[in-house]
Coordinates of C-alpha atoms and ligand atoms in Angstrom, one line a residue:
X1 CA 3.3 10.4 14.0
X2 CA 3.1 9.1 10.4
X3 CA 5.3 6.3 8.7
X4 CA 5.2 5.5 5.1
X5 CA 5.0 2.3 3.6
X6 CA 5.6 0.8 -0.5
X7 CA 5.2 -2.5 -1.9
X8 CA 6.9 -1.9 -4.9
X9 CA 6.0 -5.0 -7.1
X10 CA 6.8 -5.4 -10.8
X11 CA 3.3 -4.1 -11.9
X12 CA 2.3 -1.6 -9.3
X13 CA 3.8 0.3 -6.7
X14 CA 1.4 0.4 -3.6
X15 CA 2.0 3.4 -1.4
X16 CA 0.7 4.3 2.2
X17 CA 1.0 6.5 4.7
X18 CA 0.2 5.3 8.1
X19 CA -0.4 5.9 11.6
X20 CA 1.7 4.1 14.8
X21 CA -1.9 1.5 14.8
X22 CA -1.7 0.5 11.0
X23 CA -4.5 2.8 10.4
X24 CA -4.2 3.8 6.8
X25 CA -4.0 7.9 6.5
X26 CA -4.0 8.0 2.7
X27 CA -2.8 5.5 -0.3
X28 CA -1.6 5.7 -4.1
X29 CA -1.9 2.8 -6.7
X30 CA 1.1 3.5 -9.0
X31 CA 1.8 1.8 -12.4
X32 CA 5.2 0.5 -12.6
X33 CA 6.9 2.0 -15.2
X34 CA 10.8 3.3 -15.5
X35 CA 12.6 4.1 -12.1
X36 CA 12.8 7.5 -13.1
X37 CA 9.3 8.1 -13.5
X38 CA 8.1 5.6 -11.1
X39 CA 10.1 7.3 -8.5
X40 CA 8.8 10.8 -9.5
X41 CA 5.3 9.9 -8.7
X42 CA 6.0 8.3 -5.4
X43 CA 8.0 12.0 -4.4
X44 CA 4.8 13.2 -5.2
X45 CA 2.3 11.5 -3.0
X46 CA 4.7 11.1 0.2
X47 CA 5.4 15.0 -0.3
X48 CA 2.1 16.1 1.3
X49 CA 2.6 13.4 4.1
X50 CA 5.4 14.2 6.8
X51 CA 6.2 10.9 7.4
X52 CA 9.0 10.2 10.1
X53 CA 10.6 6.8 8.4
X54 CA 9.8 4.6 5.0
X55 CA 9.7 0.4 5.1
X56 CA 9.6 -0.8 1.2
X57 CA 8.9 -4.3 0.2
X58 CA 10.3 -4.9 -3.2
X59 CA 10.3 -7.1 -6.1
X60 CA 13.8 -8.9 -6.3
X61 CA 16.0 -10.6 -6.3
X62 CA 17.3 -7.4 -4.2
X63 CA 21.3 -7.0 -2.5
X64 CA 20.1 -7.4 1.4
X65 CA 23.7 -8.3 2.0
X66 CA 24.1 -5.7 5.0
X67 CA 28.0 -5.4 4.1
X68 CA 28.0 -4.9 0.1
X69 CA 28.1 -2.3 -1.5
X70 CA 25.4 -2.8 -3.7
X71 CA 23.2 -2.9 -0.2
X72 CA 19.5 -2.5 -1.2
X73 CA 19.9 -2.8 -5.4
X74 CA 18.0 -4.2 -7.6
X75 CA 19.6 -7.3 -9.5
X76 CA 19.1 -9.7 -12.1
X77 CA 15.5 -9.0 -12.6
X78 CA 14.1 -9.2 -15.8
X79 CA 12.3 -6.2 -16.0
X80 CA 15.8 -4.7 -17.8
X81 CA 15.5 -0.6 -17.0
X82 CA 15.7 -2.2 -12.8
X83 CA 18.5 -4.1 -13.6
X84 CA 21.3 -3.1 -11.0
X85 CA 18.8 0.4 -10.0
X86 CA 19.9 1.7 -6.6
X87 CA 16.4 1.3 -5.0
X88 CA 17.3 2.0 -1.2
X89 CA 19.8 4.9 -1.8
X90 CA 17.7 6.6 -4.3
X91 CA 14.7 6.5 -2.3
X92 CA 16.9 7.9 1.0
X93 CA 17.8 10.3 -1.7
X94 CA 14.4 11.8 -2.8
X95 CA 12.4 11.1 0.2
X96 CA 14.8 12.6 2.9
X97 CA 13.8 10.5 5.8
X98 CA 15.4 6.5 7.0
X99 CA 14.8 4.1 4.6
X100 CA 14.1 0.3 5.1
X101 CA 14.2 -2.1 2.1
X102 CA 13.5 -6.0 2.6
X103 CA 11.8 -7.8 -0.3
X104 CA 8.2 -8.3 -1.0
X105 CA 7.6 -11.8 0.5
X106 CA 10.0 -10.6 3.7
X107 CA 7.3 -7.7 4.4
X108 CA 4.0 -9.9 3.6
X109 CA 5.7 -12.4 6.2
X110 CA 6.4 -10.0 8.5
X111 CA 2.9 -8.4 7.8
X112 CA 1.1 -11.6 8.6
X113 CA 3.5 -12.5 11.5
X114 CA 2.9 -9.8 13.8
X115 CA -0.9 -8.4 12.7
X116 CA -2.3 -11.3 11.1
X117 CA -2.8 -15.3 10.5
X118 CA 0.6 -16.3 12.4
X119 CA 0.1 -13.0 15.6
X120 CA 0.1 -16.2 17.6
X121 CA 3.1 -18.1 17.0
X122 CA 7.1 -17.6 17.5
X123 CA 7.7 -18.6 13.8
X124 CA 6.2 -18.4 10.5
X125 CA 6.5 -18.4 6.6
X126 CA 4.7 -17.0 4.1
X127 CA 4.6 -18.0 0.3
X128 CA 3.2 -16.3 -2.7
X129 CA 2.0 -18.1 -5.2
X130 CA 1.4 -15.8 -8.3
X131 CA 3.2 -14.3 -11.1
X132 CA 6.4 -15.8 -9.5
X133 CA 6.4 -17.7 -6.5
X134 CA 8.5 -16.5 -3.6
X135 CA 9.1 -16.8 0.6
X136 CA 10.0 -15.2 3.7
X137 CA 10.6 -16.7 6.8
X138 CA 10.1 -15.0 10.0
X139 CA 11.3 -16.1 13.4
X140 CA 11.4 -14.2 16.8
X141 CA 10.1 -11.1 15.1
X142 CA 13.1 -11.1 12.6
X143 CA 13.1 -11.7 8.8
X144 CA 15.7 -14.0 8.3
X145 CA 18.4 -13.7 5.7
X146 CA 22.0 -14.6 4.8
X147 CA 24.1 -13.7 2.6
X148 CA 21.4 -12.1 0.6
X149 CA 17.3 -13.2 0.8
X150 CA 16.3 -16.7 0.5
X151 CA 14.7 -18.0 -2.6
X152 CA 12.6 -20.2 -1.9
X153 CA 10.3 -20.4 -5.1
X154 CA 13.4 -21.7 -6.9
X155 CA 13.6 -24.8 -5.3
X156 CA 13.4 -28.1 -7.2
X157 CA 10.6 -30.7 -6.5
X158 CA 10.4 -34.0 -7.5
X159 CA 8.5 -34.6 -10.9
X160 CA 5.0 -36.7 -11.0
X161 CA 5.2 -39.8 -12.7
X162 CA 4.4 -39.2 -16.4
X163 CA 4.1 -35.1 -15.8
X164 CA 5.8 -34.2 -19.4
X165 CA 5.2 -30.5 -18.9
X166 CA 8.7 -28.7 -19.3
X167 CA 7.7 -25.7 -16.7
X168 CA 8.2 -22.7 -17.3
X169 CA 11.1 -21.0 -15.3
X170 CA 14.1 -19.2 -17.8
X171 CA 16.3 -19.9 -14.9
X172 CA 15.4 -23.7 -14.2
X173 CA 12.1 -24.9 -15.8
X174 CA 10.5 -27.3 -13.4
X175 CA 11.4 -25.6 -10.1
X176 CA 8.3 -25.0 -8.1
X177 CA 8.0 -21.8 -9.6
X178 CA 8.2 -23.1 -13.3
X179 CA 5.3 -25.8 -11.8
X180 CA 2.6 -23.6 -10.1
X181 CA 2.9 -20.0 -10.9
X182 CA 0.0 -18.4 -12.6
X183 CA 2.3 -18.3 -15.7
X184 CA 3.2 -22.3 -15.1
X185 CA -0.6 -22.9 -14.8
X186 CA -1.5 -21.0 -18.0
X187 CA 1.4 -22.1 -20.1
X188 CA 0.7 -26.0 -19.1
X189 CA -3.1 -25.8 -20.1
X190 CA -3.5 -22.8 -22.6
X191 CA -6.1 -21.2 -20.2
X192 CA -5.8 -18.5 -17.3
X193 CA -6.2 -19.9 -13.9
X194 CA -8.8 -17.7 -13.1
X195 CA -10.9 -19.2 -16.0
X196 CA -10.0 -22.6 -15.4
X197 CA -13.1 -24.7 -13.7
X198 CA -12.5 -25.8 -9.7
X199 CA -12.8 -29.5 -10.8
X200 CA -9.9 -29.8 -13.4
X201 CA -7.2 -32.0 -12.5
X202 CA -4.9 -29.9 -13.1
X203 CA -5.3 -28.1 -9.5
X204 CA -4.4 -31.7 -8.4
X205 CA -1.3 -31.5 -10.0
X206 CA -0.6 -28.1 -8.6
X207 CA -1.8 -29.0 -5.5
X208 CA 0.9 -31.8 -5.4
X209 CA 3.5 -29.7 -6.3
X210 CA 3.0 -27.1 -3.9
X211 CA 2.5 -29.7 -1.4
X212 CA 6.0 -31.0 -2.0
X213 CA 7.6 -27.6 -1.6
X214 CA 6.0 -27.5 1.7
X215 CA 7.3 -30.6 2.9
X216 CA 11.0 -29.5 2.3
X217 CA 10.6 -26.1 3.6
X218 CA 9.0 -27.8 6.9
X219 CA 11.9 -30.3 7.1
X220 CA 14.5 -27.4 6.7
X221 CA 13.1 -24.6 8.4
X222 CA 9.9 -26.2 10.9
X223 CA 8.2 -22.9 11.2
X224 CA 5.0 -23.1 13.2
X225 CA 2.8 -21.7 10.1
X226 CA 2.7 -21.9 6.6
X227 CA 0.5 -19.1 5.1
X228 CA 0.4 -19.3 1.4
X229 CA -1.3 -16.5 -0.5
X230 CA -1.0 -15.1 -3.7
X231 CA -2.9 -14.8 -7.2
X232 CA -3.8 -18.6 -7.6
X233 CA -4.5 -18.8 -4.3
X234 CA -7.8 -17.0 -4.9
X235 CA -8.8 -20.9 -6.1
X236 CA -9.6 -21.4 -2.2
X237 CA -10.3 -24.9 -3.0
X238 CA -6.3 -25.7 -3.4
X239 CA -6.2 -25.7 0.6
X240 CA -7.7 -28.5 1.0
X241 CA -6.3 -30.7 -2.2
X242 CA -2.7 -29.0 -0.4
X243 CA -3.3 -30.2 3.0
X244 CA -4.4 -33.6 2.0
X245 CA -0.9 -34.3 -0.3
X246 CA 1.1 -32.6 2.5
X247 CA 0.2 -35.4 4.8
X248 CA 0.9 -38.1 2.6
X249 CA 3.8 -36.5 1.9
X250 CA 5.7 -35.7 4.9
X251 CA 4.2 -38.6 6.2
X252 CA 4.2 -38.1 9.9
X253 CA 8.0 -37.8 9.6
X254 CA 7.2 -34.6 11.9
X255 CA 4.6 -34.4 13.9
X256 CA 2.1 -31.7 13.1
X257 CA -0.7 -30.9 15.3
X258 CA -3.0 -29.8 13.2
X259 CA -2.6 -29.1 9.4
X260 CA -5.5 -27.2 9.2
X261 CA -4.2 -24.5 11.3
X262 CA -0.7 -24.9 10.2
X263 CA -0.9 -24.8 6.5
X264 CA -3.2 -21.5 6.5
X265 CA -4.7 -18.6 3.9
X266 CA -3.0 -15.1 4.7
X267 CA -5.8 -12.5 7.1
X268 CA -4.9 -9.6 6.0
X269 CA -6.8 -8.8 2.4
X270 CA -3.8 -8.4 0.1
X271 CA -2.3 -5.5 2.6
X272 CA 0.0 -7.8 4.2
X273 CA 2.5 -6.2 2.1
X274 CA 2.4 -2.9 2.8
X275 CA 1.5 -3.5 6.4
X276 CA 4.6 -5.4 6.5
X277 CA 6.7 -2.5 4.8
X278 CA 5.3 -0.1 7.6
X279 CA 6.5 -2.3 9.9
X280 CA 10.0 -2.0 8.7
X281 CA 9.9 1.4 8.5
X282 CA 8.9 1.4 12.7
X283 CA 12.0 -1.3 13.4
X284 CA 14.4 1.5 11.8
X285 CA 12.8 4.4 14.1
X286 CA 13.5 2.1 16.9
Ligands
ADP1 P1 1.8 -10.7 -8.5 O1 2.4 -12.0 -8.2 O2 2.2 -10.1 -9.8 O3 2.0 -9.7 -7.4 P2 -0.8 -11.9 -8.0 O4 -0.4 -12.5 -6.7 O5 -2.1 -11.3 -8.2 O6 0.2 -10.8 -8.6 O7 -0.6 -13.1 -9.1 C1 -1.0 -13.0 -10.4 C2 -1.0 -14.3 -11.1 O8 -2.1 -15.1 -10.4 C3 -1.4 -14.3 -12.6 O9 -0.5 -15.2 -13.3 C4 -2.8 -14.8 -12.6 O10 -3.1 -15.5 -13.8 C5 -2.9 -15.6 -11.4 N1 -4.3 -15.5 -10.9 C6 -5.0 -14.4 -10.5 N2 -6.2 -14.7 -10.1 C7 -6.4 -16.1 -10.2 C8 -7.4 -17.0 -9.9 N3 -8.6 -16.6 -9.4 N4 -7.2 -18.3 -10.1 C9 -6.0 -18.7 -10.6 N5 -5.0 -17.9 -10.9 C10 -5.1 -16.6 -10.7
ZN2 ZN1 13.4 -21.2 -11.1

């Protein structure tokens, strides 16, 4: 029995086929270019596969509203020739089999949640820190949603004293997306995060930021983990500089066991996505 699997991000479409243990069967990197031709290549690898069902994790923001119309569509993303693009139906369409659609950060959380760094716990969220920054929130096995998918890398934090930086959201400058992104990073010191050195103070900065996001998503949501991965994540020494300003922070206002534990990296190598999006795929099978 084979299911299929796609994290379909802004840049590259990751595509898998799968057995019912995660074991991967065979995989496709695909640039992402126009739907059209996007979509054409994807026919193409899953057409030697017979795979039963399809989970997709895509960039948003995405209709998830299970009663519109519009269920499964792309929205008001910037990449313009995605704008409003029928992702779920056309998939259904060209692919033949049941289709299940949840957004990128859903399907990581998901990912992590049942095979990786929260298999243990009854609740979890998981946060990318990258081009964009964006959450899931998993509890009881279920991604959770309401009228459409949270977003949760829009959220505003408070500014530092005497942080003049603008940010660097279109939408809202400074919310914690416009303050930590690998965009944010570059765009506030002129250099690529990759290339900036571990002991500038500017990962204290980030670090700050990021550690005030967590604080309000552990007051509104309490979830048992926090995994946070991502592009600047890969600076491993933020976990530490996180951990510390989360405690000051939340200030024992809830008690945390361990913060070491709690505020974690993700286990699963950058597959969380699409071991996430298989994962959908085997809910719809049932
Ligand atoms: P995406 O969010 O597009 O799926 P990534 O999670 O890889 O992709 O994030 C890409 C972003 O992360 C870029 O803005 C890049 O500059 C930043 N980034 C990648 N590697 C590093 C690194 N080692 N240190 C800091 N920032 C990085
Ligand atoms: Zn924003």
């Amino acid at each position: 029995m084979l299911i299929g699997a796609i994290e379909a991000g802004g840049t590259k479409f990751v595509c898998s086929v799968m057995d019912e243990f995660n074991e991967t069967k065979d995989r496709c990197v695909i640039q992402t270019q126009k739907p059209e031709d996007t979509l054409a290549e994807v026919v193409d690898f899953f057409k030697d596969h017979p795979i039963e069902s399809l989970g997709v994790g895509a960039f948003g923001p995405i209709d998830l509203n299970v009663k519109s119309d519009t269920y499964g569509t792309i929205k008001n993303t910037p990449k313009k020739e995605w704008k409003d693009f029928p992702l779920l139906d056309e998939l259904k369409r060209i692919i033949g089999v049941p289709v299940a659609v949840d957004t990128d950060v859903n399907a990581a959380c998901l990912g992590e949640f049942r095979f990786g760094a929260a298999e243990d716990v009854d609740s979890a969220m998981y946060i990318t820190i990258g081009t964009g920054v964006g959450a899931g929130f998993v509890k009881d096995d279920e991604v959770f949603k309401g009228v459409t998918h949270p977003e949760m890398g829009h959220i505003k934090v408070k500014k530092m004293d005497g942080d003049t930086f603008r940010g660097s959201c279109p939408y809202h400058e400074d919310c914690i997306e416009g303050l930590v992104s690998g965009p944010a990073i570059e765009k506030r010191t002129g250099i690529k995060g990759a290339d900036i050195s571990v002991d500038d103070p500017v990962w204290e900065t980030v670090a700050h930021y990021i550690a005030e996001a967590l604080v309000n998503y552990t007051l509104v949501l309490c979830p048992e983990r926090i995994i946070i991965g991502g592009g600047v994540m890969k600076q491993a020494h933020l976990y530490p500089l996180i951990r510390t300003e989360f405690k000051k922070i939340l200030n024992d206002y809830i008690e945390i066991d361990d913060v070491e534990t709690y505020i974690t990296a993700p286990l699963l190598n950058d597959d969380q996505g699409v071991i996430g999006a298989a994962a959908l795929s085997k809910d719809i099978r049932g």
